[in-house]
Structure formats: C-alpha cells, structure tokens
Amino acid sequence: RWLLGLPRLETLSLAETDLTDAGLIHVTRLKRLHTLILMGTKITDSGLPRLDGLQQLESLDLAATEVVMVQPELEFASPELT
C-alpha cells in the first residue's frame, strides 16, 4: 500500500520478497513503471493479467518465479521481457 504514494515511480524491485499474485494489484497503479523486477517472488501465470495495462513497461524480470509462460495477448508482452 505504500506504493500508492509513489505514482511517478519508474523502476521497482520486489525481488526475493513474499509478493503473491494478489499483491500485484498494488503494482498496477504505478502507470509510469518502465522496469519491474519480480525475480524470486511467488508470482504465477494467473497473476500476470493484473499487470496488463502497464503500457510503459519495458523490462520485466520473472526469473525464479512460478511463471511458465507470458501470454502474448497481454499489453505489456514484448521481447524485452525476461
């Protein structure tokens, strides 16, 4: 919830935290995000649609998560996502 006070944030690392799919709802309010690092979190494929709409997102790190495949229909899906 502290993220709500940072609407201009462009880079966010939540690596190695206990972040789950449900917690992504707070990240979606950060419309200026360019880089999001979720490495080592508890994110799964079912949580990724919550990030849809982060149109400025250029880099998304999903290493060491439960994500198997990023659906190409998501607005943020691009070759720069890892």
CSV table of N, CA, C and O in Angstrom, one decimal:
chain,number,residue,atom,x,y,z
A,1,ARG,N,0.8,-1.2,0.0
A,1,ARG,CA,0.0,0.0,0.0
A,1,ARG,C,0.9,1.3,0.0
A,1,ARG,O,0.4,2.3,-0.4
A,2,TRP,N,2.1,1.2,0.5
A,2,TRP,CA,3.0,2.3,0.5
A,2,TRP,C,3.3,2.7,-1.0
A,2,TRP,O,3.7,3.9,-1.2
A,3,LEU,N,3.1,1.8,-1.9
A,3,LEU,CA,3.3,2.1,-3.3
A,3,LEU,C,2.4,3.2,-3.8
A,3,LEU,O,2.8,4.0,-4.8
A,4,LEU,N,1.3,3.4,-3.2
A,4,LEU,CA,0.3,4.4,-3.7
A,4,LEU,C,0.9,5.8,-3.6
A,4,LEU,O,0.5,6.7,-4.4
A,5,GLY,N,1.8,6.0,-2.7
A,5,GLY,CA,2.4,7.3,-2.5
A,5,GLY,C,3.5,7.6,-3.5
A,5,GLY,O,4.2,8.6,-3.4
A,6,LEU,N,3.8,6.7,-4.5
A,6,LEU,CA,4.9,6.8,-5.4
A,6,LEU,C,4.4,6.7,-6.9
A,6,LEU,O,4.8,5.9,-7.7
A,7,PRO,N,3.4,7.5,-7.3
A,7,PRO,CA,2.8,7.4,-8.6
A,7,PRO,C,3.8,7.6,-9.8
A,7,PRO,O,3.5,7.2,-10.9
A,8,ARG,N,4.9,8.3,-9.5
A,8,ARG,CA,5.9,8.6,-10.6
A,8,ARG,C,7.0,7.6,-10.7
A,8,ARG,O,7.9,7.7,-11.5
A,9,LEU,N,6.9,6.5,-9.9
A,9,LEU,CA,8.0,5.5,-9.8
A,9,LEU,C,8.2,4.9,-11.2
A,9,LEU,O,7.2,4.5,-11.8
A,10,GLU,N,9.4,4.8,-11.7
A,10,GLU,CA,9.7,4.2,-13.0
A,10,GLU,C,10.4,2.8,-12.8
A,10,GLU,O,10.3,2.0,-13.8
A,11,THR,N,11.1,2.6,-11.7
A,11,THR,CA,11.8,1.3,-11.5
A,11,THR,C,11.4,0.7,-10.2
A,11,THR,O,11.5,1.5,-9.2
A,12,LEU,N,11.0,-0.5,-10.1
A,12,LEU,CA,10.7,-1.2,-8.9
A,12,LEU,C,11.2,-2.6,-8.8
A,12,LEU,O,11.0,-3.4,-9.7
A,13,SER,N,11.9,-2.9,-7.7
A,13,SER,CA,12.4,-4.2,-7.5
A,13,SER,C,11.7,-4.8,-6.2
A,13,SER,O,11.8,-4.2,-5.2
A,14,LEU,N,11.0,-5.9,-6.4
A,14,LEU,CA,10.4,-6.6,-5.3
A,14,LEU,C,11.0,-8.0,-5.3
A,14,LEU,O,10.4,-8.9,-4.7
A,15,ALA,N,12.2,-8.1,-5.8
A,15,ALA,CA,12.9,-9.4,-5.8
A,15,ALA,C,13.1,-10.0,-4.5
A,15,ALA,O,13.3,-9.3,-3.5
A,16,GLU,N,12.9,-11.3,-4.4
A,16,GLU,CA,13.1,-12.1,-3.2
A,16,GLU,C,12.2,-11.7,-2.1
A,16,GLU,O,12.6,-11.8,-0.9
A,17,THR,N,11.0,-11.2,-2.4
A,17,THR,CA,10.0,-10.9,-1.4
A,17,THR,C,8.9,-12.0,-1.4
A,17,THR,O,8.9,-12.9,-2.3
A,18,ASP,N,8.0,-11.9,-0.5
A,18,ASP,CA,6.9,-12.8,-0.4
A,18,ASP,C,5.7,-12.3,-1.3
A,18,ASP,O,4.6,-12.8,-1.1
A,19,LEU,N,5.9,-11.5,-2.3
A,19,LEU,CA,4.9,-11.0,-3.1
A,19,LEU,C,4.1,-12.1,-3.8
A,19,LEU,O,4.8,-13.0,-4.4
A,20,THR,N,2.8,-12.1,-3.8
A,20,THR,CA,2.0,-13.1,-4.4
A,20,THR,C,1.2,-12.4,-5.5
A,20,THR,O,1.2,-11.2,-5.7
A,21,ASP,N,0.4,-13.2,-6.3
A,21,ASP,CA,-0.4,-12.7,-7.3
A,21,ASP,C,-1.4,-11.6,-6.8
A,21,ASP,O,-1.6,-10.6,-7.4
A,22,ALA,N,-1.9,-11.8,-5.6
A,22,ALA,CA,-2.9,-10.9,-5.0
A,22,ALA,C,-2.2,-9.5,-4.8
A,22,ALA,O,-2.8,-8.5,-5.0
A,23,GLY,N,-0.9,-9.5,-4.4
A,23,GLY,CA,-0.2,-8.3,-4.2
A,23,GLY,C,0.0,-7.4,-5.4
A,23,GLY,O,0.3,-6.2,-5.3
A,24,LEU,N,-0.1,-8.0,-6.6
A,24,LEU,CA,0.2,-7.3,-7.8
A,24,LEU,C,-0.8,-6.2,-8.1
A,24,LEU,O,-0.6,-5.3,-8.8
A,25,ILE,N,-2.0,-6.3,-7.4
A,25,ILE,CA,-3.0,-5.2,-7.6
A,25,ILE,C,-2.4,-3.8,-7.2
A,25,ILE,O,-2.8,-2.8,-7.9
A,26,HIS,N,-1.5,-3.8,-6.3
A,26,HIS,CA,-1.0,-2.5,-5.9
A,26,HIS,C,0.1,-2.0,-6.9
A,26,HIS,O,0.2,-0.8,-7.1
A,27,VAL,N,0.7,-2.9,-7.6
A,27,VAL,CA,1.7,-2.6,-8.6
A,27,VAL,C,1.0,-2.0,-9.8
A,27,VAL,O,1.6,-1.1,-10.5
A,28,THR,N,-0.2,-2.4,-10.1
A,28,THR,CA,-0.9,-2.0,-11.3
A,28,THR,C,-1.2,-0.5,-11.3
A,28,THR,O,-1.4,0.1,-12.4
A,29,ARG,N,-1.1,0.1,-10.2
A,29,ARG,CA,-1.4,1.6,-10.1
A,29,ARG,C,-0.2,2.4,-10.4
A,29,ARG,O,-0.3,3.7,-10.5
A,30,LEU,N,0.9,1.8,-10.6
A,30,LEU,CA,2.1,2.5,-11.0
A,30,LEU,C,2.3,2.6,-12.5
A,30,LEU,O,3.1,1.9,-13.1
A,31,LYS,N,1.5,3.5,-13.1
A,31,LYS,CA,1.4,3.6,-14.6
A,31,LYS,C,2.7,4.0,-15.3
A,31,LYS,O,2.8,3.8,-16.5
A,32,ARG,N,3.6,4.6,-14.6
A,32,ARG,CA,4.9,5.0,-15.2
A,32,ARG,C,6.0,4.0,-15.1
A,32,ARG,O,7.1,4.3,-15.5
A,33,LEU,N,5.7,2.8,-14.6
A,33,LEU,CA,6.8,1.8,-14.5
A,33,LEU,C,7.4,1.5,-15.8
A,33,LEU,O,6.7,1.2,-16.8
A,34,HIS,N,8.7,1.5,-15.9
A,34,HIS,CA,9.5,1.0,-17.0
A,34,HIS,C,10.1,-0.3,-16.8
A,34,HIS,O,10.3,-1.1,-17.6
A,35,THR,N,10.5,-0.5,-15.5
A,35,THR,CA,11.3,-1.7,-15.1
A,35,THR,C,10.6,-2.3,-13.8
A,35,THR,O,10.4,-1.6,-12.9
A,36,LEU,N,10.3,-3.6,-13.9
A,36,LEU,CA,9.7,-4.3,-12.8
A,36,LEU,C,10.4,-5.6,-12.5
A,36,LEU,O,10.5,-6.4,-13.4
A,37,ILE,N,11.0,-5.7,-11.4
A,37,ILE,CA,11.8,-6.9,-11.1
A,37,ILE,C,11.0,-7.8,-10.0
A,37,ILE,O,10.9,-7.3,-8.9
A,38,LEU,N,10.6,-8.9,-10.5
A,38,LEU,CA,9.8,-9.8,-9.6
A,38,LEU,C,10.5,-11.1,-9.4
A,38,LEU,O,9.9,-12.1,-8.9
A,39,MET,N,11.8,-11.2,-9.7
A,39,MET,CA,12.6,-12.4,-9.5
A,39,MET,C,12.5,-12.9,-8.1
A,39,MET,O,12.6,-12.2,-7.1
A,40,GLY,N,12.2,-14.2,-8.0
A,40,GLY,CA,12.2,-14.9,-6.7
A,40,GLY,C,11.0,-14.6,-5.9
A,40,GLY,O,11.0,-14.9,-4.7
A,41,THR,N,9.9,-14.1,-6.5
A,41,THR,CA,8.7,-13.9,-5.8
A,41,THR,C,7.7,-15.1,-6.0
A,41,THR,O,8.1,-16.1,-6.7
A,42,LYS,N,6.5,-15.1,-5.5
A,42,LYS,CA,5.6,-16.1,-5.6
A,42,LYS,C,4.6,-15.9,-6.7
A,42,LYS,O,3.5,-16.5,-6.7
A,43,ILE,N,4.9,-15.1,-7.7
A,43,ILE,CA,4.1,-14.8,-8.8
A,43,ILE,C,3.9,-16.0,-9.7
A,43,ILE,O,4.8,-16.8,-9.9
A,44,THR,N,2.6,-16.2,-10.2
A,44,THR,CA,2.3,-17.3,-11.1
A,44,THR,C,1.7,-16.7,-12.4
A,44,THR,O,1.5,-15.6,-12.5
A,45,ASP,N,1.5,-17.6,-13.3
A,45,ASP,CA,0.9,-17.2,-14.6
A,45,ASP,C,-0.4,-16.5,-14.4
A,45,ASP,O,-0.8,-15.6,-15.1
A,46,SER,N,-1.2,-17.0,-13.4
A,46,SER,CA,-2.5,-16.4,-13.2
A,46,SER,C,-2.5,-15.0,-12.7
A,46,SER,O,-3.4,-14.2,-12.8
A,47,GLY,N,-1.4,-14.5,-12.1
A,47,GLY,CA,-1.2,-13.2,-11.6
A,47,GLY,C,-0.8,-12.2,-12.7
A,47,GLY,O,-1.1,-11.0,-12.6
A,48,LEU,N,-0.2,-12.6,-13.8
A,48,LEU,CA,0.3,-11.7,-14.8
A,48,LEU,C,-0.8,-10.8,-15.4
A,48,LEU,O,-0.5,-9.6,-15.7
A,49,PRO,N,-2.0,-11.3,-15.7
A,49,PRO,CA,-3.0,-10.4,-16.2
A,49,PRO,C,-3.3,-9.1,-15.4
A,49,PRO,O,-3.7,-8.1,-15.9
A,50,ARG,N,-2.9,-9.2,-14.1
A,50,ARG,CA,-3.1,-8.0,-13.3
A,50,ARG,C,-2.1,-6.9,-13.7
A,50,ARG,O,-2.3,-5.7,-13.4
A,51,LEU,N,-1.1,-7.2,-14.4
A,51,LEU,CA,-0.1,-6.2,-14.9
A,51,LEU,C,-0.5,-5.6,-16.2
A,51,LEU,O,0.1,-4.7,-16.7
A,52,ASP,N,-1.5,-6.2,-16.8
A,52,ASP,CA,-2.0,-5.7,-18.1
A,52,ASP,C,-2.4,-4.2,-18.0
A,52,ASP,O,-3.0,-3.9,-17.0
A,53,GLY,N,-1.9,-3.4,-18.9
A,53,GLY,CA,-2.2,-2.0,-18.8
A,53,GLY,C,-1.0,-1.2,-18.4
A,53,GLY,O,-1.1,0.0,-18.4
A,54,LEU,N,0.1,-1.9,-17.9
A,54,LEU,CA,1.3,-1.1,-17.6
A,54,LEU,C,2.0,-0.9,-19.0
A,54,LEU,O,3.0,-1.5,-19.3
A,55,GLN,N,1.5,0.0,-19.7
A,55,GLN,CA,1.9,0.2,-21.1
A,55,GLN,C,3.3,0.8,-21.3
A,55,GLN,O,3.9,0.6,-22.3
A,56,GLN,N,3.9,1.3,-20.2
A,56,GLN,CA,5.2,1.8,-20.4
A,56,GLN,C,6.3,0.8,-19.9
A,56,GLN,O,7.5,1.1,-20.0
A,57,LEU,N,5.8,-0.3,-19.5
A,57,LEU,CA,6.7,-1.4,-19.0
A,57,LEU,C,7.6,-1.9,-20.1
A,57,LEU,O,7.1,-2.3,-21.2
A,58,GLU,N,8.9,-1.8,-19.9
A,58,GLU,CA,9.9,-2.2,-21.0
A,58,GLU,C,10.7,-3.4,-20.5
A,58,GLU,O,11.2,-4.1,-21.3
A,59,SER,N,10.8,-3.6,-19.2
A,59,SER,CA,11.6,-4.7,-18.7
A,59,SER,C,10.9,-5.4,-17.5
A,59,SER,O,10.5,-4.7,-16.6
A,60,LEU,N,10.7,-6.7,-17.6
A,60,LEU,CA,10.0,-7.4,-16.5
A,60,LEU,C,10.8,-8.7,-16.3
A,60,LEU,O,11.0,-9.5,-17.1
A,61,ASP,N,11.4,-8.8,-15.1
A,61,ASP,CA,12.2,-9.9,-14.7
A,61,ASP,C,11.3,-10.9,-13.9
A,61,ASP,O,10.9,-10.6,-12.8
A,62,LEU,N,11.1,-12.1,-14.4
A,62,LEU,CA,10.3,-13.1,-13.8
A,62,LEU,C,11.1,-14.4,-13.5
A,62,LEU,O,10.6,-15.4,-13.2
A,63,ALA,N,12.4,-14.2,-13.4
A,63,ALA,CA,13.3,-15.3,-13.1
A,63,ALA,C,13.0,-15.9,-11.7
A,63,ALA,O,12.6,-15.1,-10.8
A,64,ALA,N,13.1,-17.2,-11.6
A,64,ALA,CA,12.9,-17.9,-10.3
A,64,ALA,C,11.5,-17.6,-9.7
A,64,ALA,O,11.3,-17.5,-8.5
A,65,THR,N,10.5,-17.5,-10.6
A,65,THR,CA,9.1,-17.4,-10.2
A,65,THR,C,8.4,-18.7,-10.6
A,65,THR,O,9.0,-19.5,-11.3
A,66,GLU,N,7.1,-18.7,-10.4
A,66,GLU,CA,6.3,-19.9,-10.8
A,66,GLU,C,5.6,-19.6,-12.2
A,66,GLU,O,4.8,-20.4,-12.7
A,67,VAL,N,6.1,-18.5,-12.9
A,67,VAL,CA,5.5,-18.2,-14.2
A,67,VAL,C,6.1,-19.2,-15.2
A,67,VAL,O,7.3,-19.3,-15.3
A,68,VAL,N,5.2,-19.8,-16.0
A,68,VAL,CA,5.7,-20.7,-17.0
A,68,VAL,C,5.7,-20.1,-18.4
A,68,VAL,O,6.6,-20.2,-19.1
A,69,MET,N,4.6,-19.3,-18.7
A,69,MET,CA,4.6,-18.6,-20.0
A,69,MET,C,3.8,-17.3,-19.9
A,69,MET,O,2.8,-17.2,-19.2
A,70,VAL,N,4.4,-16.3,-20.5
A,70,VAL,CA,3.7,-15.0,-20.6
A,70,VAL,C,2.8,-15.0,-21.8
A,70,VAL,O,3.2,-15.2,-22.9
A,71,GLN,N,1.5,-14.8,-21.5
A,71,GLN,CA,0.5,-14.8,-22.6
A,71,GLN,C,0.8,-13.6,-23.6
A,71,GLN,O,0.8,-12.5,-23.1
A,72,PRO,N,0.9,-13.8,-24.9
A,72,PRO,CA,1.2,-12.7,-25.8
A,72,PRO,C,0.1,-11.7,-25.9
A,72,PRO,O,0.4,-10.6,-26.4
A,73,GLU,N,-1.1,-12.0,-25.5
A,73,GLU,CA,-2.2,-11.0,-25.6
A,73,GLU,C,-2.1,-9.9,-24.5
A,73,GLU,O,-2.8,-8.9,-24.6
A,74,LEU,N,-1.3,-10.1,-23.5
A,74,LEU,CA,-1.1,-9.1,-22.5
A,74,LEU,C,-0.5,-7.9,-23.1
A,74,LEU,O,0.5,-8.0,-23.9
A,75,GLU,N,-0.9,-6.7,-22.8
A,75,GLU,CA,-0.4,-5.4,-23.4
A,75,GLU,C,1.0,-5.2,-23.1
A,75,GLU,O,1.7,-4.6,-23.9
A,76,PHE,N,1.6,-5.7,-22.0
A,76,PHE,CA,3.0,-5.4,-21.7
A,76,PHE,C,3.9,-6.4,-22.3
A,76,PHE,O,5.1,-6.3,-22.3
A,77,ALA,N,3.4,-7.5,-23.0
A,77,ALA,CA,4.2,-8.6,-23.5
A,77,ALA,C,5.1,-8.0,-24.7
A,77,ALA,O,4.5,-7.4,-25.6
A,78,SER,N,6.4,-8.1,-24.6
A,78,SER,CA,7.3,-7.6,-25.6
A,78,SER,C,8.6,-8.4,-25.5
A,78,SER,O,8.9,-9.1,-24.5
A,79,PRO,N,9.4,-8.4,-26.5
A,79,PRO,CA,10.7,-9.1,-26.5
A,79,PRO,C,11.6,-8.7,-25.4
A,79,PRO,O,12.5,-9.5,-25.0
A,80,GLU,N,11.5,-7.5,-24.8
A,80,GLU,CA,12.4,-7.1,-23.7
A,80,GLU,C,12.1,-7.8,-22.4
A,80,GLU,O,12.8,-7.6,-21.4
A,81,LEU,N,11.0,-8.5,-22.3
A,81,LEU,CA,10.6,-9.1,-21.0
A,81,LEU,C,11.3,-10.4,-20.8
A,81,LEU,O,11.4,-11.2,-21.7
A,82,THR,N,11.9,-10.6,-19.6
A,82,THR,CA,12.6,-11.8,-19.4
A,82,THR,C,12.0,-12.6,-18.2
A,82,THR,O,11.4,-12.0,-17.4
